[in-house]
Amino acid sequence: MSSEVDYYELLGVERTADDKTIKSAYRRLAMQYHPDKNAGCKDMEGKFKAINEAYDCLKDPQKRAAYDRFGHEAFKNGGNGGGFAGGGGFSDLGDIFETIFGGNGFGGGGRQQTRRGADLRYDMEITLEEAYLGKSTEIRVEVSASCETCDGSGAEPGTGVKSCNQCHGHGKVRAQQGFFIVERTCPSCHGAGQVIEKPCRSCRGEGRVDKEKKLTVNIPAGVDEGTRIRLSGEGEAGARGAPAGDLYIFLHLRRHKIFEREGTTLFCRAPISFTTAALGGTITVPGLDRTEHKIAIPAGIQSGKQLRQRGAGMPILNGRGFGDMVVQIDVETPTSLTPRQRELLEEFRETETGAECPQSTGFFSKIKEMWDDLTD
């Protein structure tokens, strides 16, 4: 294919296309015309080379500006043109590999780093009182810990490691696949670049063994449902001396008998007699701070009214101060009356004028008005 074909036309994009659009078009065409998918087809191979030449030019802001102004003439007579100008081969094979596959290309020849151990999760249930006060507790977890026999190296004491014969210590091997050179993790040393001469008998060369660990967890005051506590380095040990992962403690609050929690606010429902609601009084609510809070009930309070006690709620996590306690009043109607109580209530009903219960009086007045309107 002639290299004089317009680069934008080759990639199927407008001249005003942005970098993202050009890259997307290139990746799609590179996969379509890759020699591995069209083995033996010279036309496809030429198309693939031309596509790479076009992209190599248009991805560079300076080259693209020169091409937009002068076309292919900008790269003749010594000009720095596309990736195949004058050479017929890739200008940067690693860059093309990275563009298509998103990898690291072929720039790194060093040993692959050993991966750290896995993170672990531990779910812990605590009471609301423990969340209020905070606590220190011990837990037991089953983890892969560093082998004490070989000190995590994986090698039998007195022996060592040697460079891998297959990858020569690089941790990676390369293989030709059609038009590309593909780099893979070494199957012999699994990317470590080294092999153990004599594996440890305790851990079989892994450098870690399964064991139970006893850990101390400090729970700060004010934690809530789903609070996460991180214990650095207490997760799974890494293979052959690699750093250990972390252990995450997820906290869950046990349902409380009296209180419900919303942030730093504590809610509870307090039933009171209808006489206390009518005449007023005082009730006592025990707080999580181990003190008794006296709540003043104003005369004439209605069911559902909420009374707030400042500073009697949950502590602010990692801060200063406390939330509030909110007490919702539920007026309870008596279900069992003595003859004397019934007599007194009958006397009260005979003396009612309607002013004692303005809400019910207003409601039934509206009912009467609606009925009169319907019957007119």
Coordinates of C-alpha atoms in Angstrom, one line a residue:
M1 CA 0.0 0.0 0.0
S2 CA 1.3 3.4 -0.9
S3 CA 2.4 5.6 2.0
E4 CA 1.0 8.6 0.2
V5 CA -2.5 7.7 1.2
D6 CA -4.0 10.3 3.6
Y7 CA -3.3 9.3 7.2
Y8 CA -6.8 10.4 8.4
E9 CA -8.4 8.4 5.6
L10 CA -6.4 5.4 6.5
L11 CA -7.7 5.5 10.1
G12 CA -11.2 6.5 9.0
V13 CA -11.4 9.6 11.2
E14 CA -12.0 13.3 10.5
R15 CA -9.1 15.8 10.4
T16 CA -10.6 17.4 13.5
A17 CA -10.7 14.1 15.5
D18 CA -9.3 14.3 19.0
D19 CA -6.5 12.0 20.4
K20 CA -9.0 9.6 22.0
T21 CA -10.9 9.1 18.7
I22 CA -7.7 8.5 16.8
K23 CA -6.4 6.0 19.3
S24 CA -9.7 4.1 19.4
A25 CA -9.7 3.9 15.5
Y26 CA -6.1 2.7 15.5
R27 CA -6.7 0.0 18.0
R28 CA -9.7 -1.3 16.2
L29 CA -7.9 -1.4 12.8
A30 CA -4.7 -2.9 14.2
M31 CA -6.6 -5.8 15.6
Q32 CA -8.5 -6.3 12.3
Y33 CA -5.4 -6.3 10.1
H34 CA -2.9 -7.9 12.5
P35 CA -0.7 -10.4 10.6
D36 CA -1.6 -13.1 13.1
K37 CA -5.2 -13.0 12.0
N38 CA -4.3 -12.8 8.3
A39 CA -1.3 -15.2 8.0
G40 CA 0.5 -15.1 4.7
C41 CA -1.5 -12.1 3.3
K42 CA 0.9 -9.5 2.1
D43 CA -1.9 -7.0 1.4
M44 CA -3.0 -7.2 5.0
E45 CA 0.5 -6.9 6.3
G46 CA 1.0 -3.8 4.2
K47 CA -2.2 -2.3 5.5
F48 CA -1.1 -3.0 9.0
K49 CA 2.2 -1.3 8.5
A50 CA 0.5 1.7 6.9
I51 CA -2.0 2.0 9.8
N52 CA 0.9 2.0 12.3
E53 CA 2.7 4.6 10.2
A54 CA -0.4 6.8 10.2
Y55 CA -1.0 6.5 13.9
D56 CA 2.7 7.1 14.7
C57 CA 2.4 10.4 13.0
L58 CA -1.0 11.6 14.3
K59 CA -0.5 10.6 17.9
D60 CA 2.5 13.1 18.1
P61 CA 1.3 16.7 18.3
Q62 CA 4.3 18.1 16.5
K63 CA 4.3 15.5 13.7
R64 CA 0.5 15.9 13.3
A65 CA 0.8 19.7 13.0
A66 CA 3.5 19.3 10.4
Y67 CA 1.4 16.8 8.5
D68 CA -1.7 18.9 8.6
R69 CA 0.3 21.8 7.0
F70 CA 2.6 20.1 4.5
G71 CA 1.2 16.5 4.2
H72 CA 3.6 13.7 3.4
E73 CA 6.2 16.3 2.1
A74 CA 6.9 17.2 5.8
F75 CA 8.7 13.9 6.3
K76 CA 10.7 13.6 3.1
N77 CA 14.3 14.6 2.6
G78 CA 15.4 13.7 6.1
G79 CA 12.2 14.7 7.9
N80 CA 11.1 12.7 10.9
G81 CA 8.1 10.9 9.5
G82 CA 5.9 8.0 10.4
G83 CA 7.2 4.9 12.1
F84 CA 8.0 3.1 8.8
A85 CA 9.5 6.1 6.9
G86 CA 12.7 4.9 5.2
G87 CA 13.1 2.0 7.6
G88 CA 10.2 -0.4 6.9
G89 CA 10.1 -1.5 10.5
F90 CA 8.6 -0.4 13.8
S91 CA 9.9 2.8 15.3
D92 CA 9.0 1.6 18.7
L93 CA 7.7 -1.9 19.0
G94 CA 7.1 -1.5 22.7
D95 CA 4.9 1.5 22.2
I96 CA 2.7 -0.3 19.7
F97 CA 2.5 -3.3 22.1
E98 CA 1.5 -1.0 24.9
T99 CA -1.1 0.8 22.8
I100 CA -2.9 -2.3 21.7
F101 CA -2.7 -4.4 24.9
G102 CA -2.2 -1.7 27.6
G103 CA 0.9 -3.4 28.9
N104 CA 4.3 -2.2 29.8
G105 CA 5.9 -2.9 26.4
F106 CA 9.4 -4.4 26.3
G107 CA 11.2 -1.7 28.2
G108 CA 11.5 -3.6 31.5
G109 CA 14.1 -6.4 31.5
G110 CA 14.4 -6.7 35.3
R111 CA 13.0 -9.3 37.6
Q112 CA 9.3 -9.3 38.3
Q113 CA 8.6 -8.0 41.8
T114 CA 7.1 -10.5 44.3
R115 CA 3.5 -9.7 45.1
R116 CA 2.5 -8.8 48.7
G117 CA 0.2 -11.1 50.6
A118 CA -3.6 -10.9 50.4
D119 CA -5.7 -8.7 52.6
L120 CA -8.1 -10.4 55.0
R121 CA -11.5 -9.5 56.4
Y122 CA -12.8 -10.2 59.9
D123 CA -16.4 -9.4 60.9
M124 CA -16.9 -8.4 64.6
E125 CA -20.2 -7.8 66.4
I126 CA -20.2 -5.4 69.3
T127 CA -22.9 -3.9 71.6
L128 CA -24.1 -0.3 71.5
E129 CA -22.6 0.2 74.9
E130 CA -19.2 -1.0 73.6
A131 CA -19.5 1.3 70.7
Y132 CA -20.2 4.2 73.1
L133 CA -17.4 3.5 75.5
G134 CA -14.8 1.8 73.2
K135 CA -13.0 -1.4 74.1
S136 CA -9.9 -3.4 73.6
T137 CA -10.4 -7.1 72.7
E138 CA -8.5 -10.1 71.4
I139 CA -9.4 -12.0 68.3
R140 CA -8.0 -15.2 66.7
V141 CA -7.6 -15.5 63.0
E142 CA -6.3 -18.3 60.7
V143 CA -3.7 -16.8 58.4
S144 CA -0.7 -17.8 56.2
A145 CA 2.2 -16.5 58.3
S146 CA 5.9 -16.3 57.5
C147 CA 7.6 -19.7 58.0
E148 CA 9.8 -19.6 61.1
T149 CA 12.0 -22.5 59.9
C150 CA 13.3 -20.7 56.8
D151 CA 12.5 -17.1 57.9
G152 CA 10.1 -16.8 54.9
S153 CA 12.7 -17.4 52.2
G154 CA 11.3 -20.8 51.2
A155 CA 14.8 -22.4 51.2
E156 CA 16.0 -25.0 53.6
P157 CA 18.3 -23.5 56.2
G158 CA 21.9 -23.6 55.1
T159 CA 20.9 -23.5 51.4
G160 CA 20.1 -20.6 49.1
V161 CA 18.7 -19.6 45.8
K162 CA 20.1 -19.5 42.3
S163 CA 19.3 -17.6 39.1
C164 CA 16.7 -19.3 36.9
N165 CA 18.2 -21.1 33.9
Q166 CA 15.2 -20.5 31.7
C167 CA 14.9 -16.7 32.0
H168 CA 18.4 -16.0 33.3
G169 CA 17.2 -14.0 36.2
H170 CA 14.8 -11.7 34.3
G171 CA 11.6 -13.4 35.4
K172 CA 10.2 -13.2 31.9
V173 CA 10.6 -15.0 28.6
R174 CA 10.0 -13.9 25.1
A175 CA 8.5 -15.8 22.2
Q176 CA 7.9 -14.9 18.5
Q177 CA 4.2 -15.0 17.5
G178 CA 3.8 -14.0 13.8
F179 CA 4.6 -10.3 13.5
F180 CA 4.9 -9.8 17.3
I181 CA 7.3 -10.7 20.0
V182 CA 5.3 -11.6 23.1
E183 CA 6.7 -11.4 26.6
R184 CA 5.4 -13.7 29.3
T185 CA 6.1 -14.6 32.9
C186 CA 8.7 -17.3 33.2
P187 CA 6.9 -20.6 33.8
S188 CA 9.9 -22.1 35.7
C189 CA 10.4 -19.4 38.4
H190 CA 7.0 -17.8 38.1
G191 CA 8.5 -14.4 37.6
A192 CA 10.8 -14.4 40.6
G193 CA 14.0 -14.7 38.5
Q194 CA 15.4 -17.2 41.0
V195 CA 14.7 -20.8 41.9
I196 CA 15.3 -22.5 45.3
E197 CA 18.0 -25.1 45.4
K198 CA 16.4 -27.1 48.2
P199 CA 12.9 -26.1 49.3
C200 CA 12.2 -25.8 53.0
R201 CA 10.5 -28.9 54.5
S202 CA 8.2 -27.0 56.7
C203 CA 6.6 -24.7 54.1
R204 CA 7.6 -26.7 50.9
G205 CA 9.3 -23.7 49.4
E206 CA 6.4 -21.3 49.9
G207 CA 8.0 -19.3 52.7
R208 CA 4.7 -19.3 54.6
V209 CA 2.6 -21.7 56.6
D210 CA -1.0 -21.7 57.9
K211 CA -1.3 -20.8 61.6
E212 CA -3.6 -19.2 64.2
K213 CA -2.7 -15.7 65.3
K214 CA -4.0 -13.9 68.4
L215 CA -4.3 -10.2 67.8
T216 CA -5.4 -7.2 70.0
V217 CA -8.0 -4.9 68.5
N218 CA -8.5 -1.4 70.0
I219 CA -12.0 -0.1 69.2
P220 CA -12.4 3.6 69.6
A221 CA -15.4 5.2 71.2
G222 CA -18.1 6.3 68.7
V223 CA -17.7 3.6 66.0
D224 CA -20.8 2.9 63.9
E225 CA -22.2 0.0 61.9
G226 CA -19.7 -0.8 59.1
T227 CA -16.8 1.0 60.6
R228 CA -13.5 -0.5 59.3
I229 CA -10.4 -0.9 61.4
R230 CA -7.2 -1.7 59.6
L231 CA -4.4 -3.8 61.1
S232 CA -1.4 -3.2 58.9
G233 CA 0.7 -6.2 58.0
E234 CA -1.6 -8.7 59.8
G235 CA -3.0 -10.2 56.6
E236 CA -1.7 -13.1 54.6
A237 CA 2.1 -13.3 54.5
G238 CA 3.6 -12.8 51.0
A239 CA 5.3 -15.7 49.3
R240 CA 9.1 -16.1 49.9
G241 CA 9.6 -13.1 52.1
A242 CA 7.2 -10.7 50.3
P243 CA 5.4 -8.1 52.5
A244 CA 2.2 -9.3 54.3
G245 CA -1.2 -7.9 53.4
D246 CA -3.5 -6.1 55.9
L247 CA -6.3 -7.3 58.1
Y248 CA -9.5 -5.3 58.0
I249 CA -12.0 -5.5 61.0
F250 CA -15.6 -4.7 60.0
L251 CA -17.8 -3.8 62.9
H252 CA -21.5 -4.6 63.3
L253 CA -23.7 -3.3 66.0
R254 CA -26.0 -5.7 67.9
R255 CA -29.6 -4.6 68.2
H256 CA -30.3 -2.7 71.4
K257 CA -33.2 -3.2 73.7
I258 CA -34.1 0.4 74.1
F259 CA -32.1 2.7 71.7
E260 CA -31.9 3.0 68.0
R261 CA -29.0 4.9 66.5
E262 CA -28.7 7.4 63.6
G263 CA -25.3 8.8 63.4
T264 CA -24.5 10.3 66.8
T265 CA -28.2 10.6 67.8
L266 CA -29.9 8.0 70.0
F267 CA -33.6 7.5 69.7
C268 CA -36.0 5.7 72.1
R269 CA -39.8 5.6 72.6
A270 CA -41.2 6.3 76.1
P271 CA -44.9 5.3 76.8
I272 CA -46.5 7.5 79.4
S273 CA -50.0 7.4 81.0
F274 CA -52.7 9.8 79.7
T275 CA -52.8 11.5 83.2
T276 CA -49.1 12.3 82.9
A277 CA -49.6 13.5 79.4
A278 CA -52.5 15.8 80.6
L279 CA -51.0 17.0 83.9
G280 CA -47.2 16.9 83.0
G281 CA -44.5 15.3 85.0
T282 CA -41.0 13.8 84.7
I283 CA -39.7 10.5 83.5
T284 CA -36.2 9.0 83.9
V285 CA -34.3 7.4 81.0
P286 CA -31.0 5.6 81.7
G287 CA -28.3 6.7 79.2
L288 CA -25.4 4.8 77.7
D289 CA -23.1 7.2 79.7
R290 CA -24.3 5.3 82.8
T291 CA -26.3 8.3 84.2
E292 CA -30.0 8.8 84.6
H293 CA -31.5 11.5 82.4
K294 CA -34.6 13.2 83.8
I295 CA -37.0 14.2 81.0
A296 CA -39.5 16.9 81.8
I297 CA -43.0 16.2 80.3
P298 CA -45.0 19.4 79.6
A299 CA -48.7 19.3 80.4
G300 CA -50.9 18.5 77.5
I301 CA -48.2 16.7 75.5
Q302 CA -49.5 14.7 72.5
S303 CA -48.5 11.2 71.4
G304 CA -45.6 11.3 68.9
K305 CA -44.0 14.4 70.3
Q306 CA -40.2 14.2 70.5
L307 CA -38.2 15.6 73.4
R308 CA -34.4 16.2 72.9
Q309 CA -31.8 15.8 75.6
R310 CA -28.6 17.6 74.5
G311 CA -25.3 15.8 74.8
A312 CA -26.8 12.5 75.9
G313 CA -26.1 10.7 72.5
M314 CA -23.2 8.9 71.0
P315 CA -19.6 10.3 71.1
I316 CA -18.2 11.8 67.9
L317 CA -15.7 9.3 66.5
N318 CA -12.1 10.7 66.7
G319 CA -13.5 14.1 67.7
R320 CA -14.9 16.0 70.7
G321 CA -18.4 16.2 72.0
F322 CA -21.5 14.0 71.9
G323 CA -24.7 13.8 70.0
D324 CA -28.2 14.1 71.4
M325 CA -30.8 11.7 72.9
V326 CA -34.3 12.0 71.3
V327 CA -37.2 10.6 73.3
Q328 CA -40.5 10.1 71.5
I329 CA -43.6 10.2 73.7
D330 CA -46.3 7.6 73.2
V331 CA -49.4 8.4 75.3
E332 CA -50.9 5.1 76.5
T333 CA -54.6 4.6 77.0
P334 CA -55.5 2.5 80.1
T335 CA -57.0 -0.9 79.3
S336 CA -58.1 -1.9 82.8
L337 CA -59.9 0.5 85.1
T338 CA -61.1 0.2 88.7
P339 CA -64.7 1.2 89.4
R340 CA -63.5 4.4 91.1
Q341 CA -61.3 5.4 88.1
R342 CA -64.2 4.8 85.8
E343 CA -66.4 6.9 88.0
L344 CA -63.9 9.8 87.9
L345 CA -63.5 9.6 84.2
E346 CA -67.3 9.6 83.7
E347 CA -67.5 12.8 85.8
F348 CA -64.7 14.3 83.7
R349 CA -66.6 13.4 80.5
E350 CA -69.7 15.1 81.8
T351 CA -67.8 18.3 82.4
E352 CA -66.0 18.4 79.0
T353 CA -66.6 21.5 76.9
G354 CA -64.4 20.7 73.9
A355 CA -61.7 23.1 74.9
E356 CA -59.7 20.4 76.6
C357 CA -59.0 18.6 73.3
P358 CA -58.8 21.3 70.6
Q359 CA -57.5 18.9 67.9
S360 CA -60.3 16.4 68.1
T361 CA -62.9 19.2 68.4
G362 CA -61.5 20.8 65.2
F363 CA -61.4 17.5 63.4
F364 CA -65.0 16.6 64.0
S365 CA -66.1 20.1 63.2
K366 CA -64.5 19.6 59.8
I367 CA -66.2 16.3 59.4
K368 CA -69.6 17.9 60.2
E369 CA -69.0 20.6 57.6
M370 CA -68.0 18.1 54.9
W371 CA -71.2 16.1 55.6
D372 CA -73.4 19.1 55.5
D373 CA -71.9 20.0 52.1
L374 CA -72.5 16.5 50.8
T375 CA -76.2 16.5 51.9
D376 CA -77.1 20.0 50.7

